[in-house]
Tab-separated table of C-alpha atoms and ligand atoms in Angstrom:
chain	number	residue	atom	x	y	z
A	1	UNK	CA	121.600	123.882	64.160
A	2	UNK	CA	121.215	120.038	63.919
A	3	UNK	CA	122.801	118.387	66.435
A	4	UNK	CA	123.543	114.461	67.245
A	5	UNK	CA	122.972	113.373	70.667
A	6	UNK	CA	125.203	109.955	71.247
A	7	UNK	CA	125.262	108.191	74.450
A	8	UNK	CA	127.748	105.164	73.731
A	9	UNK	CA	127.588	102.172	76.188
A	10	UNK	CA	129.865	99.376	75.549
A	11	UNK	CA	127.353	97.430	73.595
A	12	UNK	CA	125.170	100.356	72.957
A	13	UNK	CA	124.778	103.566	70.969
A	14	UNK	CA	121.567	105.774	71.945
A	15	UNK	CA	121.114	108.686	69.737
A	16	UNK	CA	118.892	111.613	69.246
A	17	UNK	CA	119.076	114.528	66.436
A	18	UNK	CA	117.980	117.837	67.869
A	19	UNK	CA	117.573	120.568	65.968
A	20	UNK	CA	117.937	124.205	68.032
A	21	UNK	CA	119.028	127.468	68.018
A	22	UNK	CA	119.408	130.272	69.975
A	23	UNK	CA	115.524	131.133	69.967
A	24	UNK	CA	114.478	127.729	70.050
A	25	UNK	CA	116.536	126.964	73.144
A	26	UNK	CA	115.642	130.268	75.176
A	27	UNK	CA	111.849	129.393	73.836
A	28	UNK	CA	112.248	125.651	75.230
A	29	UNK	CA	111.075	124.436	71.759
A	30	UNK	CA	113.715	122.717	70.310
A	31	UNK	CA	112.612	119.840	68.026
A	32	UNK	CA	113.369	116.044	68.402
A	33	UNK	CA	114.048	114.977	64.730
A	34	UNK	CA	114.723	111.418	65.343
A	35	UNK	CA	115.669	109.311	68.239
A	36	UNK	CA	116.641	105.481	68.859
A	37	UNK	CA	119.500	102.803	69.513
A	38	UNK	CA	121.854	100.453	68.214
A	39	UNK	CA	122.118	97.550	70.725
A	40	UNK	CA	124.252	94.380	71.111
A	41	UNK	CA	127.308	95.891	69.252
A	42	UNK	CA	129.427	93.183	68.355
A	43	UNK	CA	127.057	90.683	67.509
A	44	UNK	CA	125.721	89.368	64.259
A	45	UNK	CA	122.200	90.136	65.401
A	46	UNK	CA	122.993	93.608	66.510
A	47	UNK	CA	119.275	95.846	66.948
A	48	UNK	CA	118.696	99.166	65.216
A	49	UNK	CA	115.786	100.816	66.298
A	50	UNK	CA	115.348	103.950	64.675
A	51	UNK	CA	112.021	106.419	65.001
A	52	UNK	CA	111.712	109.920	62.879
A	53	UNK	CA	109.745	112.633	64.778
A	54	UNK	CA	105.897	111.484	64.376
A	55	UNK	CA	106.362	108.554	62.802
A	56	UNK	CA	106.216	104.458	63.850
A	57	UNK	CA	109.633	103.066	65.109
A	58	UNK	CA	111.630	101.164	62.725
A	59	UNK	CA	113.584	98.033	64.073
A	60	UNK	CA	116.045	95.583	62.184
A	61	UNK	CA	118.598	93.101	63.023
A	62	UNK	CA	122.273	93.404	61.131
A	63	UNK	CA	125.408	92.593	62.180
A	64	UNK	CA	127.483	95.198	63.623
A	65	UNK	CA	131.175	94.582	65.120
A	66	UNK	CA	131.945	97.736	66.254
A	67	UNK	CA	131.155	101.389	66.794
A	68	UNK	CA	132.258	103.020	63.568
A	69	UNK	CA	129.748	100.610	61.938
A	70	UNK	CA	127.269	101.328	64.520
A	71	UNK	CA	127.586	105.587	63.830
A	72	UNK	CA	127.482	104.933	60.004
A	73	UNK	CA	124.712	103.123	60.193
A	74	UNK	CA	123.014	105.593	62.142
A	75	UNK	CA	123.659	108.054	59.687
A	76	UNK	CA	122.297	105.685	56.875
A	77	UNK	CA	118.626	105.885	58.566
A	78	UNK	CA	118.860	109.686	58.852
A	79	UNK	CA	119.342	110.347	55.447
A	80	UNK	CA	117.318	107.500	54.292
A	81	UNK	CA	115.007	108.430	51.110
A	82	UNK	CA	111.112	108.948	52.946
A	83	UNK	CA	111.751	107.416	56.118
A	84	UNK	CA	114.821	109.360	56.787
A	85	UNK	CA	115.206	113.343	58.450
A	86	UNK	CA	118.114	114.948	56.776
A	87	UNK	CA	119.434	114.933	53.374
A	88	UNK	CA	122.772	114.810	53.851
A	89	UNK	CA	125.077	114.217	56.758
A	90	UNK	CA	126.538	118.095	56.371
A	91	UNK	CA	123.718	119.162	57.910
A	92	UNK	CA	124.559	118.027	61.240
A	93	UNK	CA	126.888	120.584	62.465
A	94	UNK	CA	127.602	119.623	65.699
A	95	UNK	CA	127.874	116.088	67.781
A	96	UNK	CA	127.150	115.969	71.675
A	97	UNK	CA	128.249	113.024	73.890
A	98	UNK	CA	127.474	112.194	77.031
A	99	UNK	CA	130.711	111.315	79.156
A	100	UNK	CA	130.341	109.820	82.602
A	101	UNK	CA	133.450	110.566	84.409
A	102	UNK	CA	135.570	113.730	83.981
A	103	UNK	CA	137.266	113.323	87.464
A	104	UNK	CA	138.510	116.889	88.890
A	105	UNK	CA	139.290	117.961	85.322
A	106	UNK	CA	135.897	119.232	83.881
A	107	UNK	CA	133.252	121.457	85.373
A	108	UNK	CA	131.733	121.750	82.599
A	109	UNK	CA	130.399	120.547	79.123
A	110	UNK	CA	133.875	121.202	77.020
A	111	UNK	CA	134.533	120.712	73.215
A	112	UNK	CA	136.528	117.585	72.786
A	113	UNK	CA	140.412	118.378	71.321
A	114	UNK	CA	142.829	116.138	72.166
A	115	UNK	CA	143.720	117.740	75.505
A	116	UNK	CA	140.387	116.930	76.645
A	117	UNK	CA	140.215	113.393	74.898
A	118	UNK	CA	143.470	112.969	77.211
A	119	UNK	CA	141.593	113.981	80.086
A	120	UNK	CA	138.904	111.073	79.195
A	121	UNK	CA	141.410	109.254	79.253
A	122	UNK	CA	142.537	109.819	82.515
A	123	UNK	CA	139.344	109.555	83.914
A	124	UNK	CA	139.495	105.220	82.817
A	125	UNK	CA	140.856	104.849	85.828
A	126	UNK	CA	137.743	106.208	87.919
A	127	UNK	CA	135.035	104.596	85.620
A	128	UNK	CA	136.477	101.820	83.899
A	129	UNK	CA	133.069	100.187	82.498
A	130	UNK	CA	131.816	103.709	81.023
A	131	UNK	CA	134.510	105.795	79.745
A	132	UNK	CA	136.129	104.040	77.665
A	133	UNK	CA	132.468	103.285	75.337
A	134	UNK	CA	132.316	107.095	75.610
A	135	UNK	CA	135.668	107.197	74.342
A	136	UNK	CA	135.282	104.892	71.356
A	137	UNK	CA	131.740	106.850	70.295
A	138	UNK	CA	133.593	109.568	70.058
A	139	UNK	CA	136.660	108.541	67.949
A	140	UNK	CA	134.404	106.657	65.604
A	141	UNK	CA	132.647	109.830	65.197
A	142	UNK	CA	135.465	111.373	64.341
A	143	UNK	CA	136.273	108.587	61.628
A	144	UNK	CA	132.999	109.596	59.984
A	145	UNK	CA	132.787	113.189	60.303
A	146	UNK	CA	135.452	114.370	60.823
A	147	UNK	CA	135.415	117.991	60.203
A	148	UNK	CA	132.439	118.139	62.883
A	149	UNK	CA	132.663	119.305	66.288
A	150	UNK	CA	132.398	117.370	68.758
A	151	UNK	CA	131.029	118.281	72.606
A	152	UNK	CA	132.167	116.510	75.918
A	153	UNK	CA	128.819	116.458	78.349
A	154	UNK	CA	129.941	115.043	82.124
A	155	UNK	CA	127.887	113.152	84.504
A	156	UNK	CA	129.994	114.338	87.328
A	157	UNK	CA	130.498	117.815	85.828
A	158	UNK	CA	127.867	119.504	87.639
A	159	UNK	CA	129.015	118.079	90.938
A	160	UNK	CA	132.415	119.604	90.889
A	161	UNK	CA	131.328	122.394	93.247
A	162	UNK	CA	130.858	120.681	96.268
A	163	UNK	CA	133.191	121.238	99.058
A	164	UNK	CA	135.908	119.211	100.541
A	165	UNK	CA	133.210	118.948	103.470
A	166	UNK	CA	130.906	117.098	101.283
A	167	UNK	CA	133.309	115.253	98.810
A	168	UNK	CA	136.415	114.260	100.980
A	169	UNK	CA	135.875	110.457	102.903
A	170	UNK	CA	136.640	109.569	106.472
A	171	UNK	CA	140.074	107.895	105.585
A	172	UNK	CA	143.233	108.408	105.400
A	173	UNK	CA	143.988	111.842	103.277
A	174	UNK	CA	146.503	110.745	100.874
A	175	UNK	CA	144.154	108.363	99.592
A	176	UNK	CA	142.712	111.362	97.918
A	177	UNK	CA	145.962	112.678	97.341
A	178	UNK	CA	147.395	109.021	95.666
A	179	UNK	CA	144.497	108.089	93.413
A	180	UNK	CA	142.145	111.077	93.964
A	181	UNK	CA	139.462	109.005	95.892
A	182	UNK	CA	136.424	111.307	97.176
A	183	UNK	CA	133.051	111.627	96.158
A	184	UNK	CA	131.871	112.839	93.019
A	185	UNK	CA	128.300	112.197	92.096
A	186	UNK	CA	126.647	111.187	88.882
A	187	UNK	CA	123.498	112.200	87.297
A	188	UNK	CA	124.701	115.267	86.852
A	189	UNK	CA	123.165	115.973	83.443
A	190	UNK	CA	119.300	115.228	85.178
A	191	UNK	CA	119.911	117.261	88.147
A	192	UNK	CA	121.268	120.206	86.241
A	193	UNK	CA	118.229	120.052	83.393
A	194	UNK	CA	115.332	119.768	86.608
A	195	UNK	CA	116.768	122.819	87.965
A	196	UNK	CA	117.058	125.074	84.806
A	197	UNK	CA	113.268	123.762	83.911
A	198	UNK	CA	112.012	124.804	88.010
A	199	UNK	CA	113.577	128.090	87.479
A	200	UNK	CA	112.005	128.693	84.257
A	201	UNK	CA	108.597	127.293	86.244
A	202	UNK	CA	109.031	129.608	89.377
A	203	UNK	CA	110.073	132.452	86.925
A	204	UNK	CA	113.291	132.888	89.640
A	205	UNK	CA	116.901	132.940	88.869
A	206	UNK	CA	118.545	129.983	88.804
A	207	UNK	CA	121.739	131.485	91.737
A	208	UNK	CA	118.584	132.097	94.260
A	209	UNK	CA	117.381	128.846	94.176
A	210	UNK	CA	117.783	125.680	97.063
A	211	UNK	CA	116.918	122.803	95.950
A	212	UNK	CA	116.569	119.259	96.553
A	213	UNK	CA	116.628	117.242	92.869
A	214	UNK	CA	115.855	113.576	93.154
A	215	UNK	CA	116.372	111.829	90.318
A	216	UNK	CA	115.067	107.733	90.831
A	217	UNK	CA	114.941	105.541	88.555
A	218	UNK	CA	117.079	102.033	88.164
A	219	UNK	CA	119.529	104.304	89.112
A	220	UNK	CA	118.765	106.852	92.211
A	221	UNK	CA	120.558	109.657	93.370
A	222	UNK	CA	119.730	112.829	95.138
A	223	UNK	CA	121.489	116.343	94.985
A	224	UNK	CA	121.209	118.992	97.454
A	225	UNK	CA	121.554	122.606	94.986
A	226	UNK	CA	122.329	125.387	97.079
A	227	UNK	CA	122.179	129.073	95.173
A	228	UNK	CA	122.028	127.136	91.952
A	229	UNK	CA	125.215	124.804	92.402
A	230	UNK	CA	125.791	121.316	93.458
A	231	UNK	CA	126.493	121.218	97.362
A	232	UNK	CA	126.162	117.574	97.618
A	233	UNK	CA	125.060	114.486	96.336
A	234	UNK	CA	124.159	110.919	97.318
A	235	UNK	CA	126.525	108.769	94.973
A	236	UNK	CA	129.992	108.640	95.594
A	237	UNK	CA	133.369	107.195	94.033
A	238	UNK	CA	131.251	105.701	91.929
A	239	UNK	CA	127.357	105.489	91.191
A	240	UNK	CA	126.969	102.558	93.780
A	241	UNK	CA	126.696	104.675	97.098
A	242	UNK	CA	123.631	106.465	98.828
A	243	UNK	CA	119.925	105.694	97.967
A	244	UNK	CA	118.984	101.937	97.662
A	245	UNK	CA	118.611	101.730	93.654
A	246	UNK	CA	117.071	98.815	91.725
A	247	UNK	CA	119.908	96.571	91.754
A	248	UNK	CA	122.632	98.446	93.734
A	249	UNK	CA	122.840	98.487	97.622
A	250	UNK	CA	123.220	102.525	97.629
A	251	UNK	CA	124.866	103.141	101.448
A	252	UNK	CA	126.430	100.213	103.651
A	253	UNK	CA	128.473	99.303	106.567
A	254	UNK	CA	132.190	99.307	104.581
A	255	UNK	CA	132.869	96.523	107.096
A	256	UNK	CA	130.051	93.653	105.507
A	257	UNK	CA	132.361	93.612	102.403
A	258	UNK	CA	135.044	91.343	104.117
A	259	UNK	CA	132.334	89.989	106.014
A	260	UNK	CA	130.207	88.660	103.114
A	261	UNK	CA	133.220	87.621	101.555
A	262	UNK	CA	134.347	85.332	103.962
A	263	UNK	CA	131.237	83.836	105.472
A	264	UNK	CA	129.359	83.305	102.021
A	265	UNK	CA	133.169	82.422	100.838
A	266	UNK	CA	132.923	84.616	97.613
A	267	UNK	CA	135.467	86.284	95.498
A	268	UNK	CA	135.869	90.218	95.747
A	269	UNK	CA	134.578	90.608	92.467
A	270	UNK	CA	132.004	88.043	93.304
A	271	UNK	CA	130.600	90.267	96.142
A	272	UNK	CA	131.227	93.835	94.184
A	273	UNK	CA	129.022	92.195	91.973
A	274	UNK	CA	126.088	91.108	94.286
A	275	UNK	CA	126.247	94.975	95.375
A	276	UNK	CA	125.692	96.432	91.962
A	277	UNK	CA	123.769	93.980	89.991
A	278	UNK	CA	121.811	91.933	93.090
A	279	UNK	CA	121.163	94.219	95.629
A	280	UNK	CA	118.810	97.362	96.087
A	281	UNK	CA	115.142	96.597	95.101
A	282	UNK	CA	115.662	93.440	93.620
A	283	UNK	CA	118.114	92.110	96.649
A	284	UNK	CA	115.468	92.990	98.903
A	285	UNK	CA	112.332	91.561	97.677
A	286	UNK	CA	113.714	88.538	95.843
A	287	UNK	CA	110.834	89.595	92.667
A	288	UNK	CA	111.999	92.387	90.565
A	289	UNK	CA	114.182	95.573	90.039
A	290	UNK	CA	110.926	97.333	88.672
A	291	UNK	CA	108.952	99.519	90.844
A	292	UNK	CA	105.639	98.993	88.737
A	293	UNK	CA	106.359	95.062	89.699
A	294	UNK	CA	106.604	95.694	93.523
A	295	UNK	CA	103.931	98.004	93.273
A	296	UNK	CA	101.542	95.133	92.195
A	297	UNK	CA	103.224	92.584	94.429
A	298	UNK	CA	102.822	94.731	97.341
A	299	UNK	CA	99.386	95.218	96.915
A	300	UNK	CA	98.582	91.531	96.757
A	301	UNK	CA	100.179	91.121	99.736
A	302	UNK	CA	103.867	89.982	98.856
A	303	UNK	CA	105.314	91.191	101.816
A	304	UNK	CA	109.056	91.165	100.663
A	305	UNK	CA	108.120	94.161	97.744
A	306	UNK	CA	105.865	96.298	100.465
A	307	UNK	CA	109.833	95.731	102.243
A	308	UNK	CA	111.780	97.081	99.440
A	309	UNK	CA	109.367	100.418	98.951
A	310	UNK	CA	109.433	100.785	102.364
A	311	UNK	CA	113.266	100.809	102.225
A	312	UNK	CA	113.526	102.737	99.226
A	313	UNK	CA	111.444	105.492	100.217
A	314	UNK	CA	112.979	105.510	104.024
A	315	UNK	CA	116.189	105.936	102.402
A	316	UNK	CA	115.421	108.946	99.922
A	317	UNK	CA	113.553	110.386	103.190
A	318	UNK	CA	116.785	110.862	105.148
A	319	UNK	CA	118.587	112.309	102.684
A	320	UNK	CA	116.107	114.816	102.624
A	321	UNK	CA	116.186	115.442	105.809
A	322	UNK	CA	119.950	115.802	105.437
A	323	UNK	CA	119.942	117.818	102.992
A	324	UNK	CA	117.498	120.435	104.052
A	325	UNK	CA	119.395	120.220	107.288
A	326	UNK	CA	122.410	121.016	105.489
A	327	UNK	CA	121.184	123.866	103.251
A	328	UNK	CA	119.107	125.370	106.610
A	329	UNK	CA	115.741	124.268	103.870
A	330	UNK	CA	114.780	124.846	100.557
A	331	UNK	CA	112.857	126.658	97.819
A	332	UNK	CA	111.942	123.713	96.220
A	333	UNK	CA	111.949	119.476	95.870
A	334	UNK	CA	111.309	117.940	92.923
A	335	UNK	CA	111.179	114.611	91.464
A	336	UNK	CA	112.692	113.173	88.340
A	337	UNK	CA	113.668	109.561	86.147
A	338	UNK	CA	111.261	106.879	86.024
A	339	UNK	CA	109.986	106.125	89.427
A	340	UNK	CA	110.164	110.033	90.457
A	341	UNK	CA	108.026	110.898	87.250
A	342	UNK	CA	105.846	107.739	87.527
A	343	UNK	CA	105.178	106.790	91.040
A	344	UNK	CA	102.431	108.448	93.197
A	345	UNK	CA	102.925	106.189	95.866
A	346	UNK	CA	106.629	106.389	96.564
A	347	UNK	CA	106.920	110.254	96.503
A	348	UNK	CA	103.978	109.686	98.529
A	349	UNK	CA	105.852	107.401	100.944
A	350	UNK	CA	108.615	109.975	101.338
A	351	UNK	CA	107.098	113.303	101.606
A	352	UNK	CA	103.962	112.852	103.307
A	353	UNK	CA	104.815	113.288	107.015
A	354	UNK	CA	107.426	116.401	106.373
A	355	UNK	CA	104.969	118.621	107.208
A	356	UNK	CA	107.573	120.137	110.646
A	357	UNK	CA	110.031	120.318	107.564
A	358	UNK	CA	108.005	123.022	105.846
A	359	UNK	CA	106.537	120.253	103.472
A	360	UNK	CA	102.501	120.529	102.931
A	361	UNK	CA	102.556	117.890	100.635
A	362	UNK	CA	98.735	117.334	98.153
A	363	UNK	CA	98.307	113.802	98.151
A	364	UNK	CA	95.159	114.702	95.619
A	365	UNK	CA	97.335	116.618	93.103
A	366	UNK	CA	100.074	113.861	93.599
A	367	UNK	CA	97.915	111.019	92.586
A	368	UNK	CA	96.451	112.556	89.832
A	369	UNK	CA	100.018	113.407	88.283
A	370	UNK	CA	101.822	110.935	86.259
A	371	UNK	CA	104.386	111.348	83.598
A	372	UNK	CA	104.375	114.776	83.431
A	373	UNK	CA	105.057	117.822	85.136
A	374	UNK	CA	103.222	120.012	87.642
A	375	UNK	CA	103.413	120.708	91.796
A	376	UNK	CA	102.436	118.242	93.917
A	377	UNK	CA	102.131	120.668	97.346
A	378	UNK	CA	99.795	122.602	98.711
A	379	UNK	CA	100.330	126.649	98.086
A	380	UNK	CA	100.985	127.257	101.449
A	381	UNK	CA	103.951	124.954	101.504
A	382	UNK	CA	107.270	126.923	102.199
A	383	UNK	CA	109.124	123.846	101.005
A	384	UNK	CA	107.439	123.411	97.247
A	385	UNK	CA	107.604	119.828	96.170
A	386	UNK	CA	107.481	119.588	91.423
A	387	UNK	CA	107.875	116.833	89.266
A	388	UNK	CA	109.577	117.484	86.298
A	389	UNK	CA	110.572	114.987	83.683
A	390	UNK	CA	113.662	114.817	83.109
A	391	UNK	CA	115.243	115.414	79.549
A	392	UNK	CA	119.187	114.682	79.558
A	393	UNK	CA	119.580	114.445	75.944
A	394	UNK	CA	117.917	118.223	75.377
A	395	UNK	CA	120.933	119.537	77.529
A	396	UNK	CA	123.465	117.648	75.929
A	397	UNK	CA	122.358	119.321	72.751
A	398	UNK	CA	121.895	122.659	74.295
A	399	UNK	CA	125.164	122.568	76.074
A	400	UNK	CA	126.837	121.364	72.655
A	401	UNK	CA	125.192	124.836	70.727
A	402	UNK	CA	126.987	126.230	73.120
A	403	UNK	CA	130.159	125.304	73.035
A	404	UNK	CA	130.345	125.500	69.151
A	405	UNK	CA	128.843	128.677	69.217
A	406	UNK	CA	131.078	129.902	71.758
A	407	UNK	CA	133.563	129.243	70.028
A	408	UNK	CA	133.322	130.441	66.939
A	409	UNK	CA	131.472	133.324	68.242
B	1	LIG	P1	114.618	105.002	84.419
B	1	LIG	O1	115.945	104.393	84.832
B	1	LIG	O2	114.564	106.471	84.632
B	1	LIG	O3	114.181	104.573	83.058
B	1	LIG	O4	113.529	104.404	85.439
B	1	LIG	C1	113.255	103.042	85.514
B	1	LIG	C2	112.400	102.800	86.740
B	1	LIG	O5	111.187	103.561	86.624
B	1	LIG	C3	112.006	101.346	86.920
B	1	LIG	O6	112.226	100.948	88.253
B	1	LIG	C4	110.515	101.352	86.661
B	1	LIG	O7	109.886	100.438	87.459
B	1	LIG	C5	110.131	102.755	87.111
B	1	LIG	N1	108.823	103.127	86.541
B	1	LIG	C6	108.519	103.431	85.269
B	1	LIG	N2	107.193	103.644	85.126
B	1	LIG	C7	106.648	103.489	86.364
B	1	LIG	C8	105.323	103.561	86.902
B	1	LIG	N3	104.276	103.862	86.133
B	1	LIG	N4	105.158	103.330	88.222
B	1	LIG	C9	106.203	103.029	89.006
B	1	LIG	N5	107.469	102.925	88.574
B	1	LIG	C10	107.698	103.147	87.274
C-alpha cells in the first residue's frame, strides 16, 4: 500500500510516500518512495523541493497561495513522466497526517470522519499555531482525493496514559475542570517509534519494557515509559515546559513572567515570545540555537556556549534522575532527534557520572557513534543506554495501514 505522509505547518507542507504492507512493516523494510517540502505557502516564491528514492533533489520556486495548491502540486511531481514515482494518483490508497494536539479525545492514531475532524477542532483551543495547518492539510486533501482515507496521527496521543499524578498542575482544580489545563506532552510520535525499534533490538516485548526516551533536538523532551506506556513526560500544556530546548526556556519559576514583564516593561505576548523563540540555547549563549555551533564555540573558548551545554545537559540529567526515581529504574535509555543522534559530547555530559544509577556508560563506543544506531554502555550496565534514530514519518504510515486496514478488515 502507498501511503502519503503530510505534515502541514502553516506555511509548510512536508511529505513522504511510503510504500508498506503487512510484511514489509513486521520486516521493518518499508520503502521511502519520495520525500520533500513545499515551503513559504502563500508567497509568490513559494519552494518545492521534491527528491524520488535514489535520486538528486529537485527544487523550484512557484507561487503557491494556499494548501490545496500546495497538495496538487505535490501530486504533480509524483506522477511526473521520469522524474516522478507513481503513475497515477489512484495508487495512493491511503493519506497519514501528523496532528499535534488531540487534547483528552484521542489515544490513538484514528481515521479522520467528521467526528474526529470536530475533535481537531476542539483541540484549536489547546494549540492554536499547529492545529489548525493540520486541519487545512487535511481538508485540502480531501478536495483532491477525495475518495481516499485519511489517518489522524497525535503528538500527544501517546501521552494520554499518564496519571492524574503526573498530568494534573499545582493549581486550583477547576482550572482543569474549566479549560482542561494539565500536562500533556508532545513528541509523542518519536518516543513511541524509539521504543517499538528498542524492543525489536532487545528482542523483548514492548509491555515489559522501562524506559527513558529522550528525544533532543530544537525541540527536547523526555518521556519516562513504564511497561510500554507513557508515565510521564517533560513538556506540558504546551511544548514550552521541561528541558531547556534551542530557543525555548523548557522549566521556570511561573513567578519571572510578571516579573520580566514589568521590569523589562514588555507586553505579555512580548515576553511569551522571548520564552519560545529567545530563550533555551540561544538565550543562554547569545551565538546560536545549533548545538554543532556551541560545540565549536565552546571549544575555542566562548565561554557563554560551554554555559548553554552545560545547562542543557544538567537539565536532561535531572529528569533522568526523576524519572528512574519514579519508575524505581529502567531497562533501557536511549537517545533520539538531532542532538541525541548526533552529539557524543552531550549524551556524554549527561550520562557519564550515573554510574550509582545503574548506568556504565562506554565513552569509546559513544564517540565512535554518530547518526546511527547502536548501544553506547558497557554490557554490564543494568541501566542500557541506545541511540536510535528516530523515524516519525515511518509510524505515521504504519499507523495509517493500520487504521485502513482495520477497517476494512
Ligand atoms: P532536529 O530538530 O531533530 O532536526 O535537531 C536539530 C538539532 O540537532 C540542532 O540543534 C542541531 O544543532 C543538532 N545537530 C544536528 N547535527 C548535529 C551534530 N553533528 N552535532 C551536534 N548537534 C547536531
Amino acid at each position: 500500500m502507498k501511503i502519503l505522509v503530510l505534515n502541514c505547518g502553516s506555511s509548510s507542507i512536508k511529505f513522504q510516500l511510503i510504500e508498506t504492507d503487512e510484511q514489509k512493516r513486521r520486516q521493518g523494510n518499508e520503502s521511502r518512495l519520495a520525500k520533500g517540502s513545499v515551503q513559504k505557502i502563500g508567497s509568490a516564491e513559494a519552494q518545492i523541493d521534491f527528491q524520488a528514492q535514489g535520486q538528486k533533489k529537485i527544487s523550484h520556486t512557484q507561487p503557491i497561495y494556499e494548501h490545496t495548491t500546495g497538495i496538487e502540486n505535490i501530486l504533480q511531481r509524483l506522477v511526473e513522466p521520469e522524474k516522478g514515482v507513481i503513475k497515477d494518483v489512484e495508487e495512493i490508497e491511503a493519506v497519514g497526517h501528523r496532528v499535534v494536539h488531540g487534547g483528552e479525545y484521542f489515544s490513538r492514531s484514528t481515521i479522520i470522519n467528521r467526528e474526529v475532524e470536530k475533535g481537531i477542532r476542539d483541540c484549536i483551543e489547546l494549540a492554536p499555531l499547529h492545529n489548525p495547518p493540520n486541519l487545512w492539510g487535511y481538508q485540502a486533501t480531501r478536495e483532491v482525493l477525495p475518495s481516499v482515507p485519511q489517518v489522524a496521527v497525535f503528538d500527544t496521543a501517546f501521552h494520554q496514559t499518564m496519571t492524574p499524578s503526573a498530568y494534573i498542575y499545582g493549581l486550583p482544580y477547576c482550572l482543569y475542570e474549566r479549560y482542561k489545563i494539565r500536562r500533556y506532552g508532545f513528541h509523542g510520535t518519536s518516543h513511541r517509534y524509539v521504543l517499538l525499534r528498542l524492543a525489536k533490538i532487545l528482542a523483548r516485548p514492548v509491555k515489559e519494557l522501562d524506559v527513558i526516551t529522550c528525544h533532543l533536538g530544537n525541540g527536547c523532551s523526555i518521556a519516562s515509559i513504564k511497561g510500554g506506556q507513557s508515565v510521564d513526560t517533560s513538556m506540558g500544556f504546551t511544548p514550552l515546559e521541561g528541558l531547556v530546548m534551542g530557543t525555548r526556556c523548557g522549566d521556570i519559576d511561573p513567578a519571572l513572567v510578571p516579573f520580566i514583564l514589568e521590569r523589562e516593561d514588555l507586553r505579555l505576548e512580548e515576553v511569551n515570545n522571548m520564552l519560545n523563540k529567545h530563550s533555551g540555547l540561544i538565550g543562554i549563549s547569545g551565538l546560536s540555537n545549533d548545538m554543532r555551533t556551541l560545540e565549536d564555540a565552546s571549544k575555542e573558548g566562548d565561554q557563554k556556549a560551554a554555559l548553554a551545554i552545560d545547562i542543557f545537559a544538567y537539565r536532561v540529567q535531572k529528569y533522568i534522575g526523576a524519572y528512574l526515581a519514579g519508575m524505581n529504574g529502567a531497562d533501557a535509555i536511549v537517545f533520539t532527534a538531532g542532538i541525541g543522534e548526533n552529539s557524543p559530547m552531550v549524551r556524554e555530559r549527561v550520562c557519564k557520572n550515573m554510574d550509582a544509577l545503574g548506568v556504565e556508560f562506554d565513552s569509546r563506543e559513544n564517540a565512535r557513534l554518530q547518526g546511527k544506531e547502536g548501544c553506547i554502555s558497557r554490557e554490564s550496565s543494568p541501566v542500557k543506554v541506545f541511540v536510535i534514530p528516530t523515524d516519525e514519518e515511518l509510524l505515521i504510515a504504519r499507523d495509517t495501514y493500520q487504521c485502513v486496514t482495520e477497517k476494512s478488515g
